Tab-separated table of C-alpha atoms and ligand atoms in Angstrom:
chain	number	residue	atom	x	y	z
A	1	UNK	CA	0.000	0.000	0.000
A	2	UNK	CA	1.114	3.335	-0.440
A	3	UNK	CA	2.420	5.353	2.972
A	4	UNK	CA	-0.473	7.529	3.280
A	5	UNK	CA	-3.454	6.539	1.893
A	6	UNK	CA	-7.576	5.806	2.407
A	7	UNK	CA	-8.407	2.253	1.488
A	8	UNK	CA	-11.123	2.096	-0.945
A	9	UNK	CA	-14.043	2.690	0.371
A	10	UNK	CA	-13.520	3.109	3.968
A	11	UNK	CA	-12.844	6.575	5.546
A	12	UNK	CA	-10.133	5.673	7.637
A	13	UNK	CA	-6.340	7.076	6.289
A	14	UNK	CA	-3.146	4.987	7.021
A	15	UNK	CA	0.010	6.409	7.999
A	16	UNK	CA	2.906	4.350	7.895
A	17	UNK	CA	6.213	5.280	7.631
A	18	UNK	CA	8.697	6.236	9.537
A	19	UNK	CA	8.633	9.875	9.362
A	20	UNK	CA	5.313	10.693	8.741
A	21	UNK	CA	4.398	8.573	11.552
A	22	UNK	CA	6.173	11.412	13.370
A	23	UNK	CA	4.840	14.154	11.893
A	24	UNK	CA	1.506	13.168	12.082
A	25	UNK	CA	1.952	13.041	15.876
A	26	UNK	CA	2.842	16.418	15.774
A	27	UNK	CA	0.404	17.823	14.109
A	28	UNK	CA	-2.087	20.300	15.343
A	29	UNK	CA	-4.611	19.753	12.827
A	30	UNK	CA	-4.678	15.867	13.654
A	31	UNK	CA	-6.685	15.842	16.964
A	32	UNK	CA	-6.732	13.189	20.063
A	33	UNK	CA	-10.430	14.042	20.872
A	34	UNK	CA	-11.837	11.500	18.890
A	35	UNK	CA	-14.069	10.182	21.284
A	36	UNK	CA	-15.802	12.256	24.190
A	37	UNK	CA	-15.659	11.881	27.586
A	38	UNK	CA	-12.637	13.968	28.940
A	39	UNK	CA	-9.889	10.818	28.819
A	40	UNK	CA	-7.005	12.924	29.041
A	41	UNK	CA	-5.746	10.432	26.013
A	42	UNK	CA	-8.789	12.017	23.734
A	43	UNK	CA	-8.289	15.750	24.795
A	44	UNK	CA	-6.554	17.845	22.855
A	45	UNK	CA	-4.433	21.488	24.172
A	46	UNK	CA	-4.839	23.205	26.751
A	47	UNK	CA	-7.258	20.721	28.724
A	48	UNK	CA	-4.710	18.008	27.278
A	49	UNK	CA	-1.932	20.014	29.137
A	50	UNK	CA	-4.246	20.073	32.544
A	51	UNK	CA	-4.623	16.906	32.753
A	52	UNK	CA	-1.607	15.729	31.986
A	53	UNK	CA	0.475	17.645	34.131
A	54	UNK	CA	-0.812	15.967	37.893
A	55	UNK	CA	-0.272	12.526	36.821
A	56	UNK	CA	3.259	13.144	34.729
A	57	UNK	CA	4.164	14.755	37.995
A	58	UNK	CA	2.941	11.374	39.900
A	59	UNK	CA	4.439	9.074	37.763
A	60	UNK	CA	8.278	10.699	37.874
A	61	UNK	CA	11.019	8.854	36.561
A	62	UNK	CA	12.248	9.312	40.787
A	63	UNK	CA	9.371	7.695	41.764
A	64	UNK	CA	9.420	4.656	39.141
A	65	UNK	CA	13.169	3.876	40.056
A	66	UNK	CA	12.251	3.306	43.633
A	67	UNK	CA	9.581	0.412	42.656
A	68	UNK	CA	12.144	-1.185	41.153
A	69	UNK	CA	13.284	-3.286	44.273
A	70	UNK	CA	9.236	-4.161	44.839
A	71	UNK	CA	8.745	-5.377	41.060
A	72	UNK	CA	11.634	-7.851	41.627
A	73	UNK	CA	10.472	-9.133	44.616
A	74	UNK	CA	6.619	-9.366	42.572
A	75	UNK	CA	8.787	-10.936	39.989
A	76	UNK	CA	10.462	-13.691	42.168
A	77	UNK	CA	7.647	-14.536	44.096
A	78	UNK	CA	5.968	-15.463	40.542
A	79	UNK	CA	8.371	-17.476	39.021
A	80	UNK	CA	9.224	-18.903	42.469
A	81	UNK	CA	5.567	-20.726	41.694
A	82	UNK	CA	6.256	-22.053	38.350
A	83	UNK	CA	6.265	-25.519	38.312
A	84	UNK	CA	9.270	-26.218	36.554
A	85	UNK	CA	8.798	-30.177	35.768
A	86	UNK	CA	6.081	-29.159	33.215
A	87	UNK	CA	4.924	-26.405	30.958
A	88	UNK	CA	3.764	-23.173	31.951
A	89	UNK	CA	1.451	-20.590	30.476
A	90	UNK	CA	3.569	-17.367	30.193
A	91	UNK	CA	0.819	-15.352	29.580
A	92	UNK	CA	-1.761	-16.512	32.690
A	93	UNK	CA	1.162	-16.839	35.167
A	94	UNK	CA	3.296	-13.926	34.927
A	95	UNK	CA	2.726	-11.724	32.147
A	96	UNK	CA	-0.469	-10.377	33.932
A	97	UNK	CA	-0.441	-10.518	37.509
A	98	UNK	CA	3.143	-8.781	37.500
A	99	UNK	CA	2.210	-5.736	35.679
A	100	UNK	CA	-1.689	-5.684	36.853
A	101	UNK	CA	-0.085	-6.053	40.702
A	102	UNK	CA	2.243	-3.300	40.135
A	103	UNK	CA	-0.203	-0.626	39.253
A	104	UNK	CA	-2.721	-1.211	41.371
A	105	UNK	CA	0.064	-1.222	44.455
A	106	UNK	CA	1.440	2.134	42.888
A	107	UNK	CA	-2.290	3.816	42.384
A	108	UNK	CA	-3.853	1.615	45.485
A	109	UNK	CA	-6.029	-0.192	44.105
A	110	UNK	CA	-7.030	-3.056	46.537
A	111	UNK	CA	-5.766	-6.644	46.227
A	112	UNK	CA	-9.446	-7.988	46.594
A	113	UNK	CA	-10.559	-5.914	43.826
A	114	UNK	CA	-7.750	-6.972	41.147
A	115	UNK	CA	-9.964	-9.514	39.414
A	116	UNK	CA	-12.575	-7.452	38.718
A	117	UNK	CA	-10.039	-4.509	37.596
A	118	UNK	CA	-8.879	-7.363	35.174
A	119	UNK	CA	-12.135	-8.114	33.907
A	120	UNK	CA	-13.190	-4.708	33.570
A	121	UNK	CA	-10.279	-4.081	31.376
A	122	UNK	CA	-10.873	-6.533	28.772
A	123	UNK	CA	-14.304	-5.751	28.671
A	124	UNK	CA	-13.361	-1.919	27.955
A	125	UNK	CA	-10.830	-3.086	25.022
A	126	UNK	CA	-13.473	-5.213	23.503
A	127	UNK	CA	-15.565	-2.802	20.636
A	128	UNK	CA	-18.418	-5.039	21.813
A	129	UNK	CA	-18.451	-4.742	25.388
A	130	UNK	CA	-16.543	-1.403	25.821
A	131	UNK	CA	-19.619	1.089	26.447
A	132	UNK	CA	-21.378	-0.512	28.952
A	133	UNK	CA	-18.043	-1.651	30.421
A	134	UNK	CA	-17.337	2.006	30.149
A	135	UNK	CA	-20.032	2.777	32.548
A	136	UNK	CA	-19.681	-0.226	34.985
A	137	UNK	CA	-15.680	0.665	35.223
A	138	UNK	CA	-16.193	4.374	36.250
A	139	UNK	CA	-19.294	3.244	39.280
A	140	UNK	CA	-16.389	1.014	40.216
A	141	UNK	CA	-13.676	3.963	40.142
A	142	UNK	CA	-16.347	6.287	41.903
A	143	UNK	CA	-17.252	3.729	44.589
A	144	UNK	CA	-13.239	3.382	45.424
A	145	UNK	CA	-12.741	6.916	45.696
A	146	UNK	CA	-15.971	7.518	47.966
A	147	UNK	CA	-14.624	4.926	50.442
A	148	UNK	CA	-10.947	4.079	50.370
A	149	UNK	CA	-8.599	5.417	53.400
A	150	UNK	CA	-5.947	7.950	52.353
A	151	UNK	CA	-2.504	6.410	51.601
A	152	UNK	CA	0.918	6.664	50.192
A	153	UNK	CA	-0.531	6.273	46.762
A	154	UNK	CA	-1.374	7.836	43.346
A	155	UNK	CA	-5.174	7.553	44.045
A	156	UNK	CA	-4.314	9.979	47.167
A	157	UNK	CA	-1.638	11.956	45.792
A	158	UNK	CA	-4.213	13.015	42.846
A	159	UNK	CA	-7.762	12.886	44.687
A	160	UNK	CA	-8.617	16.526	43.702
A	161	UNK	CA	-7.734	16.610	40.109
A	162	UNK	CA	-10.468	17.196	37.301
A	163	UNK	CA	-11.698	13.862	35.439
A	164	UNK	CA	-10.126	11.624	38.219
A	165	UNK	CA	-12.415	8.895	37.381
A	166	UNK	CA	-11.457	8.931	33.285
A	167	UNK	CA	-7.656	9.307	34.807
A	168	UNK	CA	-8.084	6.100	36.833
A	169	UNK	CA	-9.374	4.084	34.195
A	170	UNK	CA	-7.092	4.860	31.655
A	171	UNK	CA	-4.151	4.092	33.929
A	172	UNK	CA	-5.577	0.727	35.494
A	173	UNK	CA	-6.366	-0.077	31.300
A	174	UNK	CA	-3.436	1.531	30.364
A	175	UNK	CA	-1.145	0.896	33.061
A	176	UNK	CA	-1.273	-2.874	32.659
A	177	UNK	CA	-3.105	-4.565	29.368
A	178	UNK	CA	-0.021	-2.990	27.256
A	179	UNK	CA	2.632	-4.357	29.796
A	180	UNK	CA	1.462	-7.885	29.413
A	181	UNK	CA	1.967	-7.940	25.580
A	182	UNK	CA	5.272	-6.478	26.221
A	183	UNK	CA	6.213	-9.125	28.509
A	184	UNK	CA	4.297	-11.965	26.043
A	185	UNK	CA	5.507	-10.554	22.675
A	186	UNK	CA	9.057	-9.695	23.947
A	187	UNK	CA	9.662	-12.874	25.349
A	188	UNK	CA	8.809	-14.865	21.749
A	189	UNK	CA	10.684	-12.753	19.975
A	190	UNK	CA	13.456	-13.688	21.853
A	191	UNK	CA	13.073	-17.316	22.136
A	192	UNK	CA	12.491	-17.274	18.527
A	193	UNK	CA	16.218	-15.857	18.778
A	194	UNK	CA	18.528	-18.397	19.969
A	195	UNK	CA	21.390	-16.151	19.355
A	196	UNK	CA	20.051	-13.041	20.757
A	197	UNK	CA	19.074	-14.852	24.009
A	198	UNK	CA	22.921	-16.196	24.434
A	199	UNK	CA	24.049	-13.018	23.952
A	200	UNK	CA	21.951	-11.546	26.933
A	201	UNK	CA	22.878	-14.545	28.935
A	202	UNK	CA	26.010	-13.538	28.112
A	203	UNK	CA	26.094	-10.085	29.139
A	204	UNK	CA	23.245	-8.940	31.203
A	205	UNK	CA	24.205	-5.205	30.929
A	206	UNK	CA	22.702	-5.626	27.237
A	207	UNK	CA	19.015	-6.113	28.301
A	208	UNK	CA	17.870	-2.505	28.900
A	209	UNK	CA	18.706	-2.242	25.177
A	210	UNK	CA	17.464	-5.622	24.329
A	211	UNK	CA	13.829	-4.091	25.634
A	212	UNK	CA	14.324	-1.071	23.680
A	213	UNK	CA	14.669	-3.737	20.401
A	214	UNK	CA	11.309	-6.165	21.767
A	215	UNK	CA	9.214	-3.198	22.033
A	216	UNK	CA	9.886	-1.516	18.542
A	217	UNK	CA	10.068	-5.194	16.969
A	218	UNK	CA	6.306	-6.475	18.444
A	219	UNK	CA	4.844	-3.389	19.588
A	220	UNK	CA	1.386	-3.817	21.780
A	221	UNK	CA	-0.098	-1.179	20.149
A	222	UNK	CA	1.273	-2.322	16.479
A	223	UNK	CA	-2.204	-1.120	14.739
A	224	UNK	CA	-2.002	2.293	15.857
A	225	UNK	CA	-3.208	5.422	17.809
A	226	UNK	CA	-6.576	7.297	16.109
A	227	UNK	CA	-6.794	11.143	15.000
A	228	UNK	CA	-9.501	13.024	13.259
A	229	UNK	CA	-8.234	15.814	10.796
A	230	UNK	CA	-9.405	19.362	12.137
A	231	UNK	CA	-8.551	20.725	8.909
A	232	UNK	CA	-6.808	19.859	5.803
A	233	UNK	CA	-3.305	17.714	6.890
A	234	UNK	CA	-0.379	17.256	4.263
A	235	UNK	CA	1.654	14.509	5.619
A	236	UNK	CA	4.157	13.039	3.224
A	237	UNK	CA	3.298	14.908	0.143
A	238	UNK	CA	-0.536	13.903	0.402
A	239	UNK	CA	-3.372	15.457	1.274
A	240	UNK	CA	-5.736	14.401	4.100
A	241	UNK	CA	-9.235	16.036	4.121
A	242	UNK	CA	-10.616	17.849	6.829
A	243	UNK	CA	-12.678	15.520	9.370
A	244	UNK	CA	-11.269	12.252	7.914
A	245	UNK	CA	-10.314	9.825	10.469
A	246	UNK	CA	-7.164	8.640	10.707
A	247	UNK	CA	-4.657	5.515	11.897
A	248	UNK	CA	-1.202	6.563	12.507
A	249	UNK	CA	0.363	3.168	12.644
A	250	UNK	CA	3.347	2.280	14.652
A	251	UNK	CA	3.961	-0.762	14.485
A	252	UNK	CA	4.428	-0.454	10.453
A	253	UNK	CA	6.455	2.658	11.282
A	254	UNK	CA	8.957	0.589	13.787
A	255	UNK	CA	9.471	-2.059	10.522
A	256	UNK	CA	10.393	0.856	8.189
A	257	UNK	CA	13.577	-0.402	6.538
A	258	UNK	CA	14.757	3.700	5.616
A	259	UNK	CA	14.882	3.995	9.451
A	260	UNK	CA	15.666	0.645	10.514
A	261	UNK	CA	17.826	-1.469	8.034
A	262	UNK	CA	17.006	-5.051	8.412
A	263	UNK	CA	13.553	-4.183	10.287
A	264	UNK	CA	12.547	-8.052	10.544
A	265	UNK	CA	15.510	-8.787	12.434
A	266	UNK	CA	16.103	-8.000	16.474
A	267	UNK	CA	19.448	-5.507	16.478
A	268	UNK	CA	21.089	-4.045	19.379
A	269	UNK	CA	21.404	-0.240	19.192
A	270	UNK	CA	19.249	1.061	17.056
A	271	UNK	CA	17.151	4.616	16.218
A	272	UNK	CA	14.450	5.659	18.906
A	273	UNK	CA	10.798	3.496	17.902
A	274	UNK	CA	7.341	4.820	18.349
A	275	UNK	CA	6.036	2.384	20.338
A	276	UNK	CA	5.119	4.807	23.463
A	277	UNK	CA	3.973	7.218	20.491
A	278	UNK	CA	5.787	10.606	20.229
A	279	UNK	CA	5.154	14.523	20.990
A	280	UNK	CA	2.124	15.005	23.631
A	281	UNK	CA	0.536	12.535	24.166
A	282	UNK	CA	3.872	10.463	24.769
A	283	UNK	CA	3.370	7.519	26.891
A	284	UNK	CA	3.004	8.702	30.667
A	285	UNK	CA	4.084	4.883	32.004
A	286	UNK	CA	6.751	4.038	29.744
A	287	UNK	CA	9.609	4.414	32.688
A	288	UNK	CA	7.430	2.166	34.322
A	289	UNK	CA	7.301	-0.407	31.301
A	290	UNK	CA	10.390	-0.546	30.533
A	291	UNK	CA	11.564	-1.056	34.278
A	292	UNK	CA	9.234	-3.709	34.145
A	293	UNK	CA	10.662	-5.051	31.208
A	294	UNK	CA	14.204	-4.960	32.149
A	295	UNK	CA	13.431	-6.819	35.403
A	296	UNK	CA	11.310	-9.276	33.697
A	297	UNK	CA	13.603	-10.097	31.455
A	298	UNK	CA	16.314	-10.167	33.305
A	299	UNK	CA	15.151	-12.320	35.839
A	300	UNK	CA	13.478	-15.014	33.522
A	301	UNK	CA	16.661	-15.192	31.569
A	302	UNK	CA	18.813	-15.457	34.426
A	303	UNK	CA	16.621	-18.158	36.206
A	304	UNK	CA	15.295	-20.190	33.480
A	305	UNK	CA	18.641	-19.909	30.921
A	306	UNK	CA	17.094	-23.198	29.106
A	307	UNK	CA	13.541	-21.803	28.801
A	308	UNK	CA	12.185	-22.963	25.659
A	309	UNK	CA	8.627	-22.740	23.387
A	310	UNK	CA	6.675	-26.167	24.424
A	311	UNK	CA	4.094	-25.013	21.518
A	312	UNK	CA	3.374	-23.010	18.618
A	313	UNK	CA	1.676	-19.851	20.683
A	314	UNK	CA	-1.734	-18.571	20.351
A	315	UNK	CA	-2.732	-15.184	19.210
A	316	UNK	CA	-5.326	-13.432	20.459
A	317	UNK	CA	-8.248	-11.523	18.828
A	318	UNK	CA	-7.905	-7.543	19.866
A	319	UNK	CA	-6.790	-4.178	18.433
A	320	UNK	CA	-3.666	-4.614	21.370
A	321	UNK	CA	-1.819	-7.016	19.774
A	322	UNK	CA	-0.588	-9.518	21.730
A	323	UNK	CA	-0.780	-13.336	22.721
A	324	UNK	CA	-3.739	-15.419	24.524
A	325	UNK	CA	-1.665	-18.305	25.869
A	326	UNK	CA	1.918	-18.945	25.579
A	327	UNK	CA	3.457	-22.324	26.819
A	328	UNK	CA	6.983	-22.764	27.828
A	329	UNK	CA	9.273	-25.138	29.239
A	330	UNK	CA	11.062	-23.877	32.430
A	331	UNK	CA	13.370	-26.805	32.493
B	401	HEM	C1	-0.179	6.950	26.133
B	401	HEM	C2	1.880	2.822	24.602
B	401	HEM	C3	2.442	1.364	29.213
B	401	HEM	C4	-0.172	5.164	30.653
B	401	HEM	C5	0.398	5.990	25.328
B	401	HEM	C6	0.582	6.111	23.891
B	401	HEM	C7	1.136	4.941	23.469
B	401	HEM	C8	1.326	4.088	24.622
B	401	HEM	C9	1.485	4.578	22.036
B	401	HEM	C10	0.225	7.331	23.026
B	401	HEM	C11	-1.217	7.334	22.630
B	401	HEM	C12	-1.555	8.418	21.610
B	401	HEM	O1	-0.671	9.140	21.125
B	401	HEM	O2	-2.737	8.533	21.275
B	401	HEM	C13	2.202	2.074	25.722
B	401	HEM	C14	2.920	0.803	25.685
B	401	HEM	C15	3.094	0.406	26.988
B	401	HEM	C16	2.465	1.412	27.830
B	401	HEM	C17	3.384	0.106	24.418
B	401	HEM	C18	3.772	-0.818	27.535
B	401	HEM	C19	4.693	-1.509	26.921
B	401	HEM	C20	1.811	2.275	30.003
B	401	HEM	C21	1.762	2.224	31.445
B	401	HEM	C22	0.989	3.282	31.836
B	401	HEM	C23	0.593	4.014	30.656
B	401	HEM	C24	2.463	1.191	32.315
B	401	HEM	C25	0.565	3.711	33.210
B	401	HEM	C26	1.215	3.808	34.191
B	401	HEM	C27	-0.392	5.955	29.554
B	401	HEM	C28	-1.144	7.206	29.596
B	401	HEM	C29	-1.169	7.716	28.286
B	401	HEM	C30	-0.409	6.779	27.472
B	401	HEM	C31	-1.781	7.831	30.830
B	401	HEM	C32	-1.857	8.988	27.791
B	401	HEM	C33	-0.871	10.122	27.696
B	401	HEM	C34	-1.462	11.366	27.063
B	401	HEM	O3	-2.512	11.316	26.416
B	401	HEM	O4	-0.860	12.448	27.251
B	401	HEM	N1	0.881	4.750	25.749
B	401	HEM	N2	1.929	2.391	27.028
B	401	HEM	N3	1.106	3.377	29.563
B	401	HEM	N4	0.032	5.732	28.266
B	401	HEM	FE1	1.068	4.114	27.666
């Protein structure tokens, strides 16, 4: 297909390439607020930039470093229960309840309530349960602001902020669903990989890198982000009409060969991706992810050095790519 263009019949525009990718998120005339509601993801300048602002300040890079001794100890207690005479389920046993135990700990979100938080999610990222999930998600957020104590916790730290309730969704949604299909997607990539994966057993001090190559090479989000054209938008020599919607795919930009030679191949050290997006609306948690990442990795590798595929994986069914059971062998 060419880089920018609208597929017969269907209203939706594609943009794929590296650098318009970039541009496009840039763009004043491409807007966020495709959908209302006041989601601080869907807002556009300045009530983008009020919004924003608490929760960048909550989730400081200061304040993600220090969870870092907590998320190994979430880590080890999880792979401390693998049963490592038989095959696990990556995805079931570790790939979700680290990242889904971490955020609710950091916004404090009760332990009892993490199942329901869980199904409430997928219910919200499936088109057809998300508006009525929508609704039962936010009497859940409003009922755990009306009655939980005060504590050292996001949830605290940003009670009297505007839209709390969207805010709170979109990081419990946000804050974990994308994490998992890190952890999934990065993980067969790298078994895939034999050499790779000897080279990080080899030298450990290569995995913060090795994350930064997993999350441009299977990004969760490898369909896209959405924008609707205010007015008319050139991007790459083409022009978009005004109120046309619009995909601005990463994952397609993070396999463009003029930016990243080789793109079907993992590589150590390359160019910045676009998987956490770029400009504005860049990804608020992606210290978090990659910390998670990292530590993930890290440990899994350093644990289970012989961990191998025990069968073909499946993929799942959902605009956030990613994988609905993955079986290993711990060895
Ligand atoms: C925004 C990806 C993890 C919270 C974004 C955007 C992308 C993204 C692409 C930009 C959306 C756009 O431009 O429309 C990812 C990926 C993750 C991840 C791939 C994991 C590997 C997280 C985590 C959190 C989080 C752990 C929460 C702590 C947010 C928030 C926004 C956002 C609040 C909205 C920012 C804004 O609109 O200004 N993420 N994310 N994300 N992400 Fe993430």
């Amino acid at each position: 297909p060419a880089p920018v263009e609208a597929p017969d019949g269907n209203q939706v525009w594609m943009i794929s390439r590296f650098d318009d990718v970039v541009q496009a998120l840039n763009h004043p005339g491409l807007s966020s607020a495709i959908i209302p509601g006041g989601m601080m993801n869907h807002t556009d300048p300045p009530e983008h930039t009020h919004l924003r602002k608490p929760v960048a300040r909550a989730f400081s890079t200061r304040r993600m470093e220090a969870l870092r001794p907590r998320i190994q100890q979430i880590t080890d207690e999880l792979l401390d229960a693998w049963d490592t005479e038989d095959e696990v389920d990556v995805i079931s046993t570790f790939a979700y309840p680290l990242p889904i135990t971490v955020i609710c700990e950091l916004l404090g979100v009760p332990e009892r309530d993490r199942d329901e938080v869980r199904g409430l999610t997928a219910e919200l990222l499936t088109m057809e349960t998300m508006v009525e999930a929508y609704g039962r998600f936010a009497l859940y957020v409003q009922n755990l602001l009306a009655t939980k104590e005060p504590g050292d916790d996001v949830i605290t730290e940003l009670r009297d902020e505007p839209n709390l309730v969207q805010t709170l969704v979109l990081l419990i949604t946000a804050g974990h669903e994308t994490t998992v299909q890190l952890i999934g997607n990065g993980l067969l990539a790298l078994l895939r990989d034999p050499v790779m994966k000897q080279r990080l057993l080899d030298d450990p001090l290569l995995i913060p890198d090795a994350v930064e190559e997993l999350l441009r090479y299977d990004p969760p989000l490898a369909e896209g982000v959405s924008r609707t054209a205010t007015t008319d938008v050139v991007i790459g020599g083409v022009t978009i009409p005004r109120s046309s919607q619009v995909t601005v795919s990463l994952g397609a930009a993070n396999r463009d060969p003029s930016r990243f030679p080789d793109p079907d191949v993992l590589q150590l050290g390359r160019d910045p991706h676009v998987t956490f997006g770029h400009g504005i609306h860049y990804c608020l948690g992606a210290r978090l992810a990659r910390i998670e990442g990292e530590i993930a990795f890290g440990t899994l590798l350093r644990r289970f050095p012989e961990l191998v595929l025990a069968a073909e994986p499946e993929w799942r069914v959902s605009f956030i790519r990613g994988l609905a059971s993955f079986r290993v062998r711990p060895k």
